Coordinates of C-alpha atoms in Angstrom, one line a residue:
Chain A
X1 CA -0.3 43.0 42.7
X2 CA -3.0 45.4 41.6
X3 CA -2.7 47.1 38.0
X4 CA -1.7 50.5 39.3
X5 CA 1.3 48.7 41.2
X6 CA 2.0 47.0 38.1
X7 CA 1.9 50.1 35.8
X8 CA 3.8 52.0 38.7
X9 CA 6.6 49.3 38.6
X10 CA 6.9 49.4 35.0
X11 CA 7.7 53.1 34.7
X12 CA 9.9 53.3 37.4
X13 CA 11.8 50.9 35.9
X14 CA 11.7 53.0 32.5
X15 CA 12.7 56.0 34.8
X16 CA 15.3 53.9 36.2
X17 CA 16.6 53.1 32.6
X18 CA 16.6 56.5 31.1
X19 CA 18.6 57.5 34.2
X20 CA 21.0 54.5 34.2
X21 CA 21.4 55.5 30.3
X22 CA 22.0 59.3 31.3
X23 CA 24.7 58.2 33.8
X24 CA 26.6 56.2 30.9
X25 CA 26.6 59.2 29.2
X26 CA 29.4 61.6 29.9
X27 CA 26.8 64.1 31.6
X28 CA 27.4 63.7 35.0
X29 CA 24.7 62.7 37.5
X30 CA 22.8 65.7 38.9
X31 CA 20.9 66.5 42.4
X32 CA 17.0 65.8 41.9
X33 CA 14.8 69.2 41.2
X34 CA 13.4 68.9 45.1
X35 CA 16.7 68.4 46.3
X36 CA 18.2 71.8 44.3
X37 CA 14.8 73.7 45.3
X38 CA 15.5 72.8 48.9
X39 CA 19.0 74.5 48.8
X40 CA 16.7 77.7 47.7
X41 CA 13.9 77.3 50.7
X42 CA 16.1 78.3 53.5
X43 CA 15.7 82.0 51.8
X44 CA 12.7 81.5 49.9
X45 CA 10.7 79.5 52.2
X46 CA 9.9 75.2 52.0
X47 CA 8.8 74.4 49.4
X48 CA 9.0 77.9 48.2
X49 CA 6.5 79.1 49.6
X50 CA 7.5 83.0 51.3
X51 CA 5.9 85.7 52.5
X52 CA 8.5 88.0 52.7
X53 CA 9.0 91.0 50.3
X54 CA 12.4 91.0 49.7
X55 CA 13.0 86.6 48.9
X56 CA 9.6 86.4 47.2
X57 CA 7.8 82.9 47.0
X58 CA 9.0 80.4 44.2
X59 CA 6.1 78.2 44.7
X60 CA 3.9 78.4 41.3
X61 CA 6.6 80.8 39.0
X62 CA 6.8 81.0 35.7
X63 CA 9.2 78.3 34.6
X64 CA 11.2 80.2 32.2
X65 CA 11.2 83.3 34.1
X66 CA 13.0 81.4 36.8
X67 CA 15.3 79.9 34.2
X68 CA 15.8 83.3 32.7
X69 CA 16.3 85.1 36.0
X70 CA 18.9 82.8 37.0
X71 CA 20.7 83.0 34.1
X72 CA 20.9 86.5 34.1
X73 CA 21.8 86.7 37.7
X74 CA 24.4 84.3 37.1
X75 CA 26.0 86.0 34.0
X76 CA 25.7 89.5 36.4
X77 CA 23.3 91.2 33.2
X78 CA 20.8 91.5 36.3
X79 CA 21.9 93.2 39.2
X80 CA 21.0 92.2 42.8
X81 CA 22.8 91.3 45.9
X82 CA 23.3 87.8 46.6
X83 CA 21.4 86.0 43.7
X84 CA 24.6 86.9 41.2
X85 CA 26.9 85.3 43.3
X86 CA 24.3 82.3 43.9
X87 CA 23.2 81.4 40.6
X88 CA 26.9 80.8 40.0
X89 CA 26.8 77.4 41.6
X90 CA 24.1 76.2 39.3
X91 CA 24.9 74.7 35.7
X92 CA 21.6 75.0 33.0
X93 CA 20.4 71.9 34.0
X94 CA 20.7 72.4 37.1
X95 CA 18.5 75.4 36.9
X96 CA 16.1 73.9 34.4
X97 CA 15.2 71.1 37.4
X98 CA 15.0 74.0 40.1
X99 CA 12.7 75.7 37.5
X100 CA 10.6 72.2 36.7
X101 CA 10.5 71.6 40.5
X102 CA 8.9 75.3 41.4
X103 CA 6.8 75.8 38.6
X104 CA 4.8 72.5 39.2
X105 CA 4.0 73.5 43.1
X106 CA 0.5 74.8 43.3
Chain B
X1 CA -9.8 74.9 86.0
X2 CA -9.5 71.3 87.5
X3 CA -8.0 69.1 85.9
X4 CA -9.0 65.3 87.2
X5 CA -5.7 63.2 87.6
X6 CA -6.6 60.9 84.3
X7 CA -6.6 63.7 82.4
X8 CA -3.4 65.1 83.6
X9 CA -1.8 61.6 83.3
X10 CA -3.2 61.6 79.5
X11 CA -2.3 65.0 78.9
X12 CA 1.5 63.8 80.1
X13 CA 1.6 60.9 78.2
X14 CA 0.7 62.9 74.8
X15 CA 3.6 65.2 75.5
X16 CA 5.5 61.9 76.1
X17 CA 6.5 62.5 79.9
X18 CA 5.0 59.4 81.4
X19 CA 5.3 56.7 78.4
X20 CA 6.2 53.5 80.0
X21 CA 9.0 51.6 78.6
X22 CA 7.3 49.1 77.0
X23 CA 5.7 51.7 75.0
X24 CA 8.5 53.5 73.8
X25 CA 10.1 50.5 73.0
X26 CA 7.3 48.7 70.8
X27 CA 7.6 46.9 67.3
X28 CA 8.4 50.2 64.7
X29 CA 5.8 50.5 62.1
X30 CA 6.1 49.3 58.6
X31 CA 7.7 52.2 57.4
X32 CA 10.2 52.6 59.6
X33 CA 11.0 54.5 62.8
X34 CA 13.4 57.5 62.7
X35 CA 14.8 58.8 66.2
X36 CA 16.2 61.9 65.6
X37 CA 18.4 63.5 68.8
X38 CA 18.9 67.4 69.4
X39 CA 16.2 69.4 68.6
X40 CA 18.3 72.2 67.4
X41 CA 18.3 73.9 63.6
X42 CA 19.4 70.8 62.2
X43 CA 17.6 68.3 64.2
X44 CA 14.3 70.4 63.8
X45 CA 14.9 70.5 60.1
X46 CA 15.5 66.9 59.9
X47 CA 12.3 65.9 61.6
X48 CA 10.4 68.4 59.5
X49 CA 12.0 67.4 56.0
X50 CA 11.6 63.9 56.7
X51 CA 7.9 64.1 57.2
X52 CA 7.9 65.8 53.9
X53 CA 10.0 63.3 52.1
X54 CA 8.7 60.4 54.0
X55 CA 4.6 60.8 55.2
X56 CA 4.2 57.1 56.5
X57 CA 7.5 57.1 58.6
X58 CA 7.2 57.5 62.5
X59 CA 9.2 60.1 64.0
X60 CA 10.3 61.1 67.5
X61 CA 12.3 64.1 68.1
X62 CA 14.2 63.7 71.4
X63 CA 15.3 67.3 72.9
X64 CA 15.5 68.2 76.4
X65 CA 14.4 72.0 76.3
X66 CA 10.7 72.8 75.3
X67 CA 12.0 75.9 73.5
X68 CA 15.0 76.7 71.5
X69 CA 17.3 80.1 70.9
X70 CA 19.0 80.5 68.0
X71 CA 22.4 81.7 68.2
X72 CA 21.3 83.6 65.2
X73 CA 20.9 86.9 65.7
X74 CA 21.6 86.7 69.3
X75 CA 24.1 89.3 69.2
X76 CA 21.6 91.8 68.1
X77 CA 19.8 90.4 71.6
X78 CA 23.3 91.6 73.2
X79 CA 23.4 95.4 71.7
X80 CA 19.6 95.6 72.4
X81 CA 18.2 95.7 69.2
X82 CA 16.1 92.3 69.6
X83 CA 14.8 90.4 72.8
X84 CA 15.0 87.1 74.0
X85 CA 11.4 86.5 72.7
X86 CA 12.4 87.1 69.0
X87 CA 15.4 84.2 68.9
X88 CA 12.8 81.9 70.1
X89 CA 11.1 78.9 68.7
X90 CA 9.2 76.4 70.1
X91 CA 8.0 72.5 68.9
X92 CA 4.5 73.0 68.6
X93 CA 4.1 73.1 64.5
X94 CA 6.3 70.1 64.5
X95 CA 4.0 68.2 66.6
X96 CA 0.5 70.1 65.2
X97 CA 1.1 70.2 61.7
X98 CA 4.1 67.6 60.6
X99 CA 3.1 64.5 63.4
X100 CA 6.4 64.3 64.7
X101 CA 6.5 62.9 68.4
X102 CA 8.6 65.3 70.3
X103 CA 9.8 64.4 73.2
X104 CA 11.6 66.2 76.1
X105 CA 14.2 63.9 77.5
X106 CA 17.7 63.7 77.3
X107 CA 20.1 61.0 75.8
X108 CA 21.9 59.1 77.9
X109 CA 23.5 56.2 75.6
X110 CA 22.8 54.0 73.1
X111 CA 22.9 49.6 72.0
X112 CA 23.9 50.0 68.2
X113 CA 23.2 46.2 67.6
X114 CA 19.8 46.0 69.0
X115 CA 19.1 49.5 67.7
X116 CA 17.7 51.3 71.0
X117 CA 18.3 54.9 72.4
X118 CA 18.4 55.1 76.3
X119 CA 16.4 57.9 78.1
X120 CA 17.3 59.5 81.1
X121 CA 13.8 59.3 82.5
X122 CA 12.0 57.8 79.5
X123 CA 13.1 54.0 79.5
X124 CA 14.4 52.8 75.8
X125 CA 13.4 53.4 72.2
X126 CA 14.2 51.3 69.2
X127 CA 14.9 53.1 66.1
X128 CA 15.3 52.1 62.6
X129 CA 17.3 54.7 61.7
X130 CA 19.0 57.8 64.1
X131 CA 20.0 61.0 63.5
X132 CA 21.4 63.1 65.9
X133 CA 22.7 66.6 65.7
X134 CA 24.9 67.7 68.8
X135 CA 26.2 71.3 68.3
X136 CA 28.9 72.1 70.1
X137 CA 30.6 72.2 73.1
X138 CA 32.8 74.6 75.0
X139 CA 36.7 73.2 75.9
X140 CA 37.4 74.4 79.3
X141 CA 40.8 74.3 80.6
X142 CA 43.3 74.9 77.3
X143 CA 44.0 77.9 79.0
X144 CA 45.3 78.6 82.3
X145 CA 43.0 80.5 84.8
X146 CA 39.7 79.7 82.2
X147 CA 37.1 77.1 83.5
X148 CA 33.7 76.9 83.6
X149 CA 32.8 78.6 86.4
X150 CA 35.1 81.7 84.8
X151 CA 32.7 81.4 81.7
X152 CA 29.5 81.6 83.9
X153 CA 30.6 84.7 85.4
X154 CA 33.2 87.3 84.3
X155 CA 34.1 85.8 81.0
X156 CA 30.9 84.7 79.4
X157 CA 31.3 83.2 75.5
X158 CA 28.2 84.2 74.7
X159 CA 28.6 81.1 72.2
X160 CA 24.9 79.6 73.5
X161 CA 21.8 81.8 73.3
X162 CA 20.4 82.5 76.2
X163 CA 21.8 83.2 79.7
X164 CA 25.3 83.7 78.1
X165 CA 23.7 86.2 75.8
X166 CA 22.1 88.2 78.2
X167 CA 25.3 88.0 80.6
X168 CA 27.3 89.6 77.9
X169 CA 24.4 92.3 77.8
X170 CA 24.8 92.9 81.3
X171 CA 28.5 93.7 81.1
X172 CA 28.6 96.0 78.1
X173 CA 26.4 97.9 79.8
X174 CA 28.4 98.1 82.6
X175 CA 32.0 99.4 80.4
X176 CA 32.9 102.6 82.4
X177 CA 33.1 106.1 79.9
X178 CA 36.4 105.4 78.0
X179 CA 36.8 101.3 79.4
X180 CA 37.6 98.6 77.2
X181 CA 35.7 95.6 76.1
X182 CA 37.8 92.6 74.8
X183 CA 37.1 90.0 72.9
X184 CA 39.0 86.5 72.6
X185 CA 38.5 85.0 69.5
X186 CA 38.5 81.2 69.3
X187 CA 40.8 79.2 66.8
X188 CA 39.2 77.2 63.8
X189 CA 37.3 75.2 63.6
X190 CA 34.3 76.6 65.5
X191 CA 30.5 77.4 65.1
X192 CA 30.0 80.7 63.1
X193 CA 33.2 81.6 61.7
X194 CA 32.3 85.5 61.3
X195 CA 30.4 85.9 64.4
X196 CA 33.2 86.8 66.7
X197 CA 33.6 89.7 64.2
X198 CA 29.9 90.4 63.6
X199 CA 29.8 90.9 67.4
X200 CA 32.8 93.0 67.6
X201 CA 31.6 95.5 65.1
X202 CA 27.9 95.7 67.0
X203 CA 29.4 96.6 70.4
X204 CA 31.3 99.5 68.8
X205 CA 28.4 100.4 66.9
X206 CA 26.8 100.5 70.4
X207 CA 29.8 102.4 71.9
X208 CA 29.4 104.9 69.1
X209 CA 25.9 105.5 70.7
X210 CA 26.0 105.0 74.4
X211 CA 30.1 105.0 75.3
X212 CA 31.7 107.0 72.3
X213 CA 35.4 106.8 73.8
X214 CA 35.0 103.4 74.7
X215 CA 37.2 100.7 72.5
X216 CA 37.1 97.1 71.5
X217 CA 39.9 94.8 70.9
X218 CA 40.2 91.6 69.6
X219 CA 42.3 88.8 70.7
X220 CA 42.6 86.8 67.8
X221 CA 44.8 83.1 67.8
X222 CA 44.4 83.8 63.5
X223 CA 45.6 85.6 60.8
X224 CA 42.6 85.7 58.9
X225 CA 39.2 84.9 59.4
X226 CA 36.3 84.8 57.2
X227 CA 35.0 87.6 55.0
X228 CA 37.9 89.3 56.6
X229 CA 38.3 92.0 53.7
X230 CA 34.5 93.1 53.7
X231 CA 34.7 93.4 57.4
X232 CA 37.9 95.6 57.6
X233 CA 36.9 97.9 55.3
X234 CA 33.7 98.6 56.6
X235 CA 35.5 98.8 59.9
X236 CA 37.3 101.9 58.1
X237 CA 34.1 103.3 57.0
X238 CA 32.5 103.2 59.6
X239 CA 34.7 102.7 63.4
X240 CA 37.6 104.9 62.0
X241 CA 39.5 101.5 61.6
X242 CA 43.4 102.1 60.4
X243 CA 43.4 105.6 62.2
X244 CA 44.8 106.6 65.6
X245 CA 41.0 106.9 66.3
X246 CA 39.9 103.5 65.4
X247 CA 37.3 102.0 67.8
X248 CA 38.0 98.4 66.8
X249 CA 41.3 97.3 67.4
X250 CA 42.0 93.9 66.0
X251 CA 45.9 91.8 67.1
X252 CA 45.8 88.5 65.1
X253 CA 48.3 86.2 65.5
X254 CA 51.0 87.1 64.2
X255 CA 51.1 90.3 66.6
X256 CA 50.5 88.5 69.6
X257 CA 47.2 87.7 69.4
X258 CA 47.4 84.1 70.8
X259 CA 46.0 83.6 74.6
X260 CA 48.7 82.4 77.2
X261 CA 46.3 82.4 80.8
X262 CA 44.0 84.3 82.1
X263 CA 43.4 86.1 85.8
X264 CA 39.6 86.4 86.2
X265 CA 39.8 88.3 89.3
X266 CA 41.8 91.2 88.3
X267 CA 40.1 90.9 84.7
X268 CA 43.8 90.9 82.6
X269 CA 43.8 88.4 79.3
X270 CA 47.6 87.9 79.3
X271 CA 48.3 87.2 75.4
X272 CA 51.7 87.2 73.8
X273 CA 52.0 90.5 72.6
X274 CA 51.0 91.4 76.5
X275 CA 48.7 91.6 79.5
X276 CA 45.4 93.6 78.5
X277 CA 43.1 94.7 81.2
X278 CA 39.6 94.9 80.3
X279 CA 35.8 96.4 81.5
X280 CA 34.4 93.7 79.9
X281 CA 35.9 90.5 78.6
X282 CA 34.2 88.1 76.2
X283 CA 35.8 84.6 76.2
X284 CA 35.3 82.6 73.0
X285 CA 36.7 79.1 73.9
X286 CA 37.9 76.3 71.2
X287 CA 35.3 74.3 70.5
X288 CA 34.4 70.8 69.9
X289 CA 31.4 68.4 69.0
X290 CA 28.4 68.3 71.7
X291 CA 28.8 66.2 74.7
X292 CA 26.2 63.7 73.2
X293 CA 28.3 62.9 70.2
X294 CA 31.3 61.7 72.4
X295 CA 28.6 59.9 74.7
X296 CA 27.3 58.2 71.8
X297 CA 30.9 57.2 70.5
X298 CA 30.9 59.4 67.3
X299 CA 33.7 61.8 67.1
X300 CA 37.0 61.1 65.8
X301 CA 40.6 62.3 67.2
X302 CA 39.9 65.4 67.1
X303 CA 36.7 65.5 68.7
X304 CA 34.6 65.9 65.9
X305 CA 31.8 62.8 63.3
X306 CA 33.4 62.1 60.5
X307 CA 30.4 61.0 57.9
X308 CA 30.0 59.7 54.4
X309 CA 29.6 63.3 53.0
X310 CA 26.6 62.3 50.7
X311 CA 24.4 60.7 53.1
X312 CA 25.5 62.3 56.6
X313 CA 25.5 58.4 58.0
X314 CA 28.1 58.0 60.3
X315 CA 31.6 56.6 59.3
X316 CA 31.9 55.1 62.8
X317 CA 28.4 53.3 63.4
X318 CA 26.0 52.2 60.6
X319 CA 22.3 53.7 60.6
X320 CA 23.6 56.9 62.6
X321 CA 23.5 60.5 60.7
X322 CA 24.9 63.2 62.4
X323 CA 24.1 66.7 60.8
X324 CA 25.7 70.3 61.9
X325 CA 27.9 71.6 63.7
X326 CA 29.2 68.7 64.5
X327 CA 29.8 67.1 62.1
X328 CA 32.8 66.6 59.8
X329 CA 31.5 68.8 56.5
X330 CA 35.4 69.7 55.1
X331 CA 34.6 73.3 53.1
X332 CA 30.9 73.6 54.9
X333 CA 31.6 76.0 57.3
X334 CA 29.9 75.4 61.3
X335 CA 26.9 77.3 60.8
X336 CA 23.0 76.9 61.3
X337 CA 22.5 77.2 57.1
X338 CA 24.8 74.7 56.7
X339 CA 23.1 72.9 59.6
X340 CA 19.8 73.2 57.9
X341 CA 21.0 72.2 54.3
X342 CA 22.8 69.1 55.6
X343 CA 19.7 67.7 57.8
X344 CA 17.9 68.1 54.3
X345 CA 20.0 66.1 52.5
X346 CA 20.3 63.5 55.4
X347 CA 16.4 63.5 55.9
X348 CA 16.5 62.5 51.9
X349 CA 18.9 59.7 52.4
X350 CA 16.9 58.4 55.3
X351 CA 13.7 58.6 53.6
X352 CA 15.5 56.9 50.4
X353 CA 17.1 54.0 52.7
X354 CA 14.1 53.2 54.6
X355 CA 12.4 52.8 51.4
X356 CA 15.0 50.7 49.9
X357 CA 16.1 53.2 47.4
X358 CA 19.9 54.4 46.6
X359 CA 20.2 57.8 47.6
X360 CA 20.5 60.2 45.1
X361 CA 23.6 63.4 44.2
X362 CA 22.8 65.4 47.2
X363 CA 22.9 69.5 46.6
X364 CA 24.4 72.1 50.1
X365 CA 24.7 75.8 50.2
X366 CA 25.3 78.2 53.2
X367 CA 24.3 81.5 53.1
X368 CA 25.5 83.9 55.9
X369 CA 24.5 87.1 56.6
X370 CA 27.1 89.6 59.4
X371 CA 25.9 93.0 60.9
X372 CA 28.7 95.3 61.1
X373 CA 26.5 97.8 61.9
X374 CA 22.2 98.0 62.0
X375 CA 22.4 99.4 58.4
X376 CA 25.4 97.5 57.1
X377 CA 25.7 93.8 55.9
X378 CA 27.7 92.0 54.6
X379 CA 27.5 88.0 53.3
X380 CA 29.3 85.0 51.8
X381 CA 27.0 82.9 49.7
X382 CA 29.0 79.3 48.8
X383 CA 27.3 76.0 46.7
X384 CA 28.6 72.8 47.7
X385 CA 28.8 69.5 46.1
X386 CA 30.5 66.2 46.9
X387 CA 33.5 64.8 44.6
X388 CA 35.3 61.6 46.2
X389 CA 33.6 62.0 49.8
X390 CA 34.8 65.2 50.0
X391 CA 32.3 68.5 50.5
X392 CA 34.1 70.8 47.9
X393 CA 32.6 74.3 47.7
X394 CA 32.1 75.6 43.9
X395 CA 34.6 79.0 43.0
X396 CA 32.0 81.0 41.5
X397 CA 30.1 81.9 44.6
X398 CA 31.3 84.0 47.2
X399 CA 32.0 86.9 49.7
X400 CA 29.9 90.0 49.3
X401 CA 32.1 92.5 46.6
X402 CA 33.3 95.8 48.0
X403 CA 31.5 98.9 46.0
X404 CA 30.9 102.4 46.4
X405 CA 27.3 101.9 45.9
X406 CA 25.7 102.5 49.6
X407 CA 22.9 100.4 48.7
X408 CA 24.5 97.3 48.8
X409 CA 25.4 97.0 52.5
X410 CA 22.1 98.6 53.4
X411 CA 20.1 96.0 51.1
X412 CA 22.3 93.1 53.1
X413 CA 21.1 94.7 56.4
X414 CA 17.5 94.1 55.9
X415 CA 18.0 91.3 54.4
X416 CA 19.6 89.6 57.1
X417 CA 16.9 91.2 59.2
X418 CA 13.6 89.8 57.2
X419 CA 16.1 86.5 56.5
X420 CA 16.4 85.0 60.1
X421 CA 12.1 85.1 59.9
X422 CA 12.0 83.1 57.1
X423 CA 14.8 80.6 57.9
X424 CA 13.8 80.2 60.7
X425 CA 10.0 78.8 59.5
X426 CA 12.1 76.8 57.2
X427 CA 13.6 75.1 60.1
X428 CA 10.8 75.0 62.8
X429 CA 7.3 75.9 61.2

């Protein structure tokens, strides 16, 4: 086994630990960041990536204005007309993963 | 420009026409082959969201057409405002640009033990893991005087894209000044719960146009159907619905609305409120899984997969996911979002499997999009997660809310129009 296998073992069995330690805790297990954004990409595009004025591309955003948007769409201070009713089915960290997933696609 | 016969026989072979048995049937790679059946919305998705989630994992697609329709949007094909051309996608990104192995053959059984899909012309393939997504099928013969023949001629369902579609064309056209076109709504559960509805309000909007003292009326074995409230008062708004003048008339159930037999020549739906002679009469049959899924031994008693509701694998054989319509999904209504949603989460699970990893929570959402008119939508937007095997949709989310504010159902038009683009790239491109 080569370093890099070695090193990549190691930390996905430190991943796998901070996890296993998240599930003892009484937060309950959530849906990765990729699988959230793909619940978004039937509208927005895969892998966010849109061309289509009115569901623009996520790909790239800003990752608090996505957190920020959804929060607001979610708590109706931002008007639109699906996203309010959407954003409802999301909890914070929830959105926060969508958010990490998005803003890391280049 | 001549083509020598090696060539043809290569160019064959690539689109997987003449691969010999043996072929087909060789040792799968280290990473694992993945059959996936029904090249529909969910099975496209599938193939395409596995390649993402899995690079080194051979994948054949098995579908018989070289082109697929998507009931989406179909019934603008019907009232004239799309054609043919714009519900259709073809395989040719999912070969080109995502290296899946498409092949067009059709499924004629399976071995589950030795892991091997039979081909009607195509010999065997051994998969690691399968996925198929059926669709649906029409029930014939719940009805007296309805049969298939009935539904390829004077009462068309309209329930496929394609043919259907443009029959149903065809005989709008044809309601005399002042005739009637009826509708027969099917009982739950069936594929597109508000597209009965969706349809009924664009042939009045079309009547309103072309046939202004024509009227539609709906046979309906329900009391309620979905986004019912939305739909009824834009019916008032906009087909006089409620008045003495209403275009749209709608008996559900509990006035009759149930369908006792049908006489096709004379073209009278006799219900139990009472025989209705129609111009036009559009037949929605009940509905159950696609004839694969009973070929392949997957449905249940009531003709339907169940499936462990995380991971889409079948609860009858082991390394089988069925995805869509077809599929057992509890609150996830029969629709190509929910199609498309489900094949990602199963292409996840598949990927995480095949790689030795536990799945993960998955995460579902449908998002549908009705017409009751070119400049009026309306929508139902639901989250879903899984608690105890069970799909359970989220309360917060929801139908689209009734306002005074004209934008909003104009905004839902256009979206649903610039919408079905974009889906459908997410599911073929």
């Amino acid at each position: 086994m080569s370093l890099s296998q070695r090193l990549a073992r190691l930390f996905a069995l430190i991943t796998a630990t901070f996890a296993a330690s998240a599930i003892a805790g009484k937060e309950p297990a959530i849906a990765t960041g990729k699988m959230l954004g793909d619940t978004c990409a039937s509208c927005h595009g895969t892998r966010g990536k849109s061309f289509d004025e009115y569901m623009p591309s996520l790909a790239g955003i800003d990752r608090q204005q996505l957190v920020r948007a959804m929060r607001d769409y979610r708590a109706d201070r931002r008007a639109s007309v699906v996203m309010n009713r959407i954003a409802k089915g999301y909890d914070d960290r929830e959105i926060e993963a969508i958010a990490d997933y998005f803003s890391r696609i280049r | 420009m001549p083509i020598s016969r090696r060539e043809l026989l290569k160019a064959l072979a690539a689109a997987g026409a003449l691969l010999p048995t043996a072929t087909l049937a060789k040792p799968r790679g280290r990473a694992g082959h993945v059959v996936i059946i029904g090249g529909g919305i969910g099975g496209a998705t599938a193939a395409k969201y596995l390649r993402l989630a899995a690079p080194a994992v051979r994948i054949t697609l098995i579908e018989p057409g070289n082109r697929f329709l998507t009931c989406l949007r179909s019934n603008d094909v019907m009232v004239g405002h799309m054609k043919l051309d714009d519900i259709t996608f073809t395989y040719d990104a999912l070969r080109s640009r995502y290296g899946i192995e498409v092949i067009h053959d059709r499924c004629i059984g399976f071995d589950p033990k030795r892991k091997t899909v039979q081909l009607d012309r195509g010999g065997k393939l051994g998969y690691d893991k399968l996925i198929v997504s059926p669709g649906i099928d029409m029930i014939h013969g719940d009805v007296e005087g309805y049969n298939r023949e009935v539904a390829e001629s004077v009462m068309p369902h309209g329930w496929k894209a394609g043919a259907q579609t443009l029959l149903l064309k065809k005989q709008l056209e044809a309601v005399p000044a002042g005739g009637t076109w009826l509708m027969v709504a099917p009982p739950l559960p069936y594929r597109c719960p508000p597209g009965p509805y969706e349809r009924a309000s664009l042939v009045a909007e079309w009547f309103q146009r072309h046939n202004p003292t024509a009227k539609v009326v709906i046979l309906d074995p329900k009391d309620a159907f979905t986004k019912d409230v939305p739909f009824r008062k834009a019916w008032e708004r906009l087909y006089g619905y409620n008045t003495p003048n209403s275009m749209i008339e709608w008996i559900p159930a509990a006035q009759g609305g149930k369908v006792l037999r049908v006489d096709a020549a004379a073209g009278i739906v006799h219900a139990q409120a009472g025989a209705f002679r129609a111009d036009a009469i559009n037949y929605i049959p009940p509905q159950r899984a696609g004839t694969l899924a009973f070929r392949l031994g997957l449905t249940n008693r009531d003709g339907w997969c169940p499936v462990n509701r995380r991971t889409f694998e079948s609860e009858v054989v082991r390394d089988v996911h069925v995805i869509g319509d077809a599929s057992v999904a509890d609150a996830m209504p029969k629709s190509g979002y929910s199609a498309n949603s489900q094949a990602k989460v199963a292409a996840q699970a598949v990927a995480d499997m095949l790689a030795g990893r536990t799945p993960g929570e998955p995460a579902m959402i449908n998002v549908c999009y009705s017409l009751v008119s070119q400049d009026y939508g309306i929508s139902i937007a639901d989250i879903f997660k899984v608690v105890d095997n069970r799909i359970i949709k989220l309360p917060a989310s929801g139908v689209s809310p009734i306002t005074d504010s004209p934008a909003q159902p104009l905004l839902e038009a256009i979206y649903q129009r610039n919408w079905h683009r974009t889906f459908a790239n997410d599911c073929f491109a």
